[in-house]
Amino acid sequence: MKISELLELTQSKKIADIAKESLEIGEKKTVEALKKAGCYSISGKRGWHFNGD
């Protein structure tokens, strides 16, 4: 799964649910990977975000 697809899914589902249903890694590893890729989460806004391509 591409990061852009994952970011799109986070707008409607929790990371834990996405990791359980679609990924082979757990929630903590998924969050760690998103942070390393430069993604961020804003308190009060649903989902994860990334500025750029």
mmCIF file of N, CA and C in Angstrom, residues 6-52:
data_model
loop_
_atom_site.group_PDB
_atom_site.id
_atom_site.type_symbol
_atom_site.label_atom_id
_atom_site.label_comp_id
_atom_site.label_asym_id
_atom_site.label_seq_id
_atom_site.Cartn_x
_atom_site.Cartn_y
_atom_site.Cartn_z
ATOM 1 N N LEU A 6 -2.734 5.249 2.133
ATOM 2 C CA LEU A 6 -2.891 5.154 3.585
ATOM 3 C C LEU A 6 -3.407 6.463 4.157
ATOM 4 N N LEU A 7 -2.844 7.583 3.691
ATOM 5 C CA LEU A 7 -3.301 8.888 4.168
ATOM 6 C C LEU A 7 -4.764 9.123 3.830
ATOM 7 N N GLU A 8 -5.168 8.701 2.659
ATOM 8 C CA GLU A 8 -6.572 8.841 2.253
ATOM 9 C C GLU A 8 -7.489 8.017 3.161
ATOM 10 N N LEU A 9 -7.059 6.805 3.494
ATOM 11 C CA LEU A 9 -7.861 5.952 4.373
ATOM 12 C C LEU A 9 -7.975 6.517 5.785
ATOM 13 N N THR A 10 -6.934 7.237 6.250
ATOM 14 C CA THR A 10 -6.974 7.771 7.610
ATOM 15 C C THR A 10 -8.022 8.854 7.783
ATOM 16 N N GLN A 11 -8.552 9.376 6.675
ATOM 17 C CA GLN A 11 -9.598 10.395 6.764
ATOM 18 C C GLN A 11 -10.930 9.792 7.204
ATOM 19 N N SER A 12 -11.077 8.470 7.028
ATOM 20 C CA SER A 12 -12.345 7.839 7.379
ATOM 21 C C SER A 12 -12.211 6.701 8.393
ATOM 22 N N LYS A 13 -10.990 6.202 8.615
ATOM 23 C CA LYS A 13 -10.781 5.089 9.542
ATOM 24 C C LYS A 13 -9.635 5.386 10.482
ATOM 25 N N LYS A 14 -9.606 4.695 11.611
ATOM 26 C CA LYS A 14 -8.504 4.809 12.558
ATOM 27 C C LYS A 14 -7.310 3.998 12.055
ATOM 28 N N ILE A 15 -6.118 4.436 12.437
ATOM 29 C CA ILE A 15 -4.888 3.731 12.046
ATOM 30 C C ILE A 15 -4.936 2.280 12.514
ATOM 31 N N ALA A 16 -5.441 2.047 13.705
ATOM 32 C CA ALA A 16 -5.505 0.683 14.247
ATOM 33 C C ALA A 16 -6.356 -0.217 13.356
ATOM 34 N N ASP A 17 -7.480 0.285 12.890
ATOM 35 C CA ASP A 17 -8.360 -0.501 12.021
ATOM 36 C C ASP A 17 -7.711 -0.762 10.662
ATOM 37 N N ILE A 18 -7.040 0.239 10.117
ATOM 38 C CA ILE A 18 -6.364 0.078 8.827
ATOM 39 C C ILE A 18 -5.254 -0.960 8.949
ATOM 40 N N ALA A 19 -4.464 -0.869 10.013
ATOM 41 C CA ALA A 19 -3.361 -1.809 10.209
ATOM 42 C C ALA A 19 -3.876 -3.238 10.356
ATOM 43 N N LYS A 20 -4.969 -3.387 11.064
ATOM 44 C CA LYS A 20 -5.532 -4.720 11.290
ATOM 45 C C LYS A 20 -6.095 -5.320 10.005
ATOM 46 N N GLU A 21 -6.774 -4.503 9.195
ATOM 47 C CA GLU A 21 -7.465 -4.997 8.009
ATOM 48 C C GLU A 21 -6.573 -5.091 6.770
ATOM 49 N N SER A 22 -5.681 -4.128 6.580
ATOM 50 C CA SER A 22 -4.995 -4.009 5.303
ATOM 51 C C SER A 22 -3.478 -4.141 5.331
ATOM 52 N N LEU A 23 -2.878 -4.053 6.494
ATOM 53 C CA LEU A 23 -1.417 -4.062 6.574
ATOM 54 C C LEU A 23 -0.910 -5.277 7.333
ATOM 55 N N GLU A 24 0.351 -5.602 7.111
ATOM 56 C CA GLU A 24 0.965 -6.734 7.804
ATOM 57 C C GLU A 24 1.685 -6.304 9.077
ATOM 58 N N ILE A 25 1.737 -4.991 9.309
ATOM 59 C CA ILE A 25 2.385 -4.484 10.511
ATOM 60 C C ILE A 25 1.324 -3.898 11.429
ATOM 61 N N GLY A 26 1.671 -3.676 12.668
ATOM 62 C CA GLY A 26 0.723 -3.173 13.645
ATOM 63 C C GLY A 26 0.584 -1.660 13.632
ATOM 64 N N GLU A 27 -0.246 -1.181 14.528
ATOM 65 C CA GLU A 27 -0.545 0.251 14.610
ATOM 66 C C GLU A 27 0.700 1.075 14.938
ATOM 67 N N LYS A 28 1.483 0.632 15.919
ATOM 68 C CA LYS A 28 2.663 1.396 16.336
ATOM 69 C C LYS A 28 3.682 1.509 15.212
ATOM 70 N N LYS A 29 3.915 0.433 14.494
ATOM 71 C CA LYS A 29 4.867 0.450 13.373
ATOM 72 C C LYS A 29 4.343 1.326 12.233
ATOM 73 N N THR A 30 3.037 1.330 12.028
ATOM 74 C CA THR A 30 2.430 2.162 10.987
ATOM 75 C C THR A 30 2.605 3.638 11.324
ATOM 76 N N VAL A 31 2.353 4.018 12.561
ATOM 77 C CA VAL A 31 2.513 5.408 12.992
ATOM 78 C C VAL A 31 3.982 5.812 12.874
ATOM 79 N N GLU A 32 4.882 4.936 13.276
ATOM 80 C CA GLU A 32 6.314 5.205 13.178
ATOM 81 C C GLU A 32 6.731 5.434 11.723
ATOM 82 N N ALA A 33 6.220 4.612 10.817
ATOM 83 C CA ALA A 33 6.537 4.738 9.395
ATOM 84 C C ALA A 33 5.995 6.051 8.828
ATOM 85 N N LEU A 34 4.792 6.433 9.222
ATOM 86 C CA LEU A 34 4.216 7.695 8.752
ATOM 87 C C LEU A 34 5.050 8.883 9.214
ATOM 88 N N LYS A 35 5.502 8.856 10.467
ATOM 89 C CA LYS A 35 6.330 9.937 10.999
ATOM 90 C C LYS A 35 7.657 10.026 10.259
ATOM 91 N N LYS A 36 8.278 8.879 9.988
ATOM 92 C CA LYS A 36 9.550 8.861 9.259
ATOM 93 C C LYS A 36 9.392 9.376 7.840
ATOM 94 N N ALA A 37 8.216 9.192 7.257
ATOM 95 C CA ALA A 37 7.951 9.653 5.898
ATOM 96 C C ALA A 37 7.618 11.148 5.851
ATOM 97 N N GLY A 38 7.504 11.786 7.012
ATOM 98 C CA GLY A 38 7.224 13.216 7.055
ATOM 99 C C GLY A 38 5.759 13.563 7.223
ATOM 100 N N CYS A 39 4.947 12.578 7.528
ATOM 101 C CA CYS A 39 3.514 12.814 7.744
ATOM 102 C C CYS A 39 3.282 13.288 9.174
ATOM 103 N N TYR A 40 2.177 13.935 9.384
ATOM 104 C CA TYR A 40 1.859 14.453 10.706
ATOM 105 C C TYR A 40 0.364 14.366 10.973
ATOM 106 N N SER A 41 0.039 14.401 12.253
ATOM 107 C CA SER A 41 -1.347 14.364 12.698
ATOM 108 C C SER A 41 -1.626 15.660 13.455
ATOM 109 N N ILE A 42 -2.775 16.244 13.224
ATOM 110 C CA ILE A 42 -3.156 17.482 13.891
ATOM 111 C C ILE A 42 -4.267 17.175 14.885
ATOM 112 N N SER A 43 -4.053 17.560 16.122
ATOM 113 C CA SER A 43 -5.053 17.351 17.153
ATOM 114 C C SER A 43 -6.328 18.106 16.788
ATOM 115 N N GLY A 44 -7.440 17.410 16.814
ATOM 116 C CA GLY A 44 -8.725 18.024 16.497
ATOM 117 C C GLY A 44 -9.147 17.846 15.048
ATOM 118 N N LYS A 45 -8.223 17.403 14.188
ATOM 119 C CA LYS A 45 -8.555 17.131 12.783
ATOM 120 C C LYS A 45 -8.383 15.646 12.522
ATOM 121 N N ARG A 46 -9.293 15.072 11.834
ATOM 122 C CA ARG A 46 -9.270 13.640 11.555
ATOM 123 C C ARG A 46 -8.206 13.304 10.513
ATOM 124 N N GLY A 47 -7.487 12.228 10.739
ATOM 125 C CA GLY A 47 -6.549 11.700 9.768
ATOM 126 C C GLY A 47 -5.134 12.238 9.892
ATOM 127 N N TRP A 48 -4.288 11.727 9.006
ATOM 128 C CA TRP A 48 -2.897 12.127 8.908
ATOM 129 C C TRP A 48 -2.740 12.960 7.650
ATOM 130 N N HIS A 49 -1.708 13.819 7.643
ATOM 131 C CA HIS A 49 -1.518 14.764 6.549
ATOM 132 C C HIS A 49 -0.063 14.756 6.104
ATOM 133 N N PHE A 50 0.150 15.244 4.868
ATOM 134 C CA PHE A 50 1.495 15.374 4.319
ATOM 135 C C PHE A 50 1.501 16.555 3.362
ATOM 136 N N ASN A 51 2.502 17.412 3.489
ATOM 137 C CA ASN A 51 2.636 18.541 2.573
ATOM 138 C C ASN A 51 3.669 18.156 1.520
ATOM 139 N N GLY A 52 3.239 18.045 0.304
ATOM 140 C CA GLY A 52 4.144 17.683 -0.787
ATOM 141 C C GLY A 52 3.532 16.610 -1.652
#
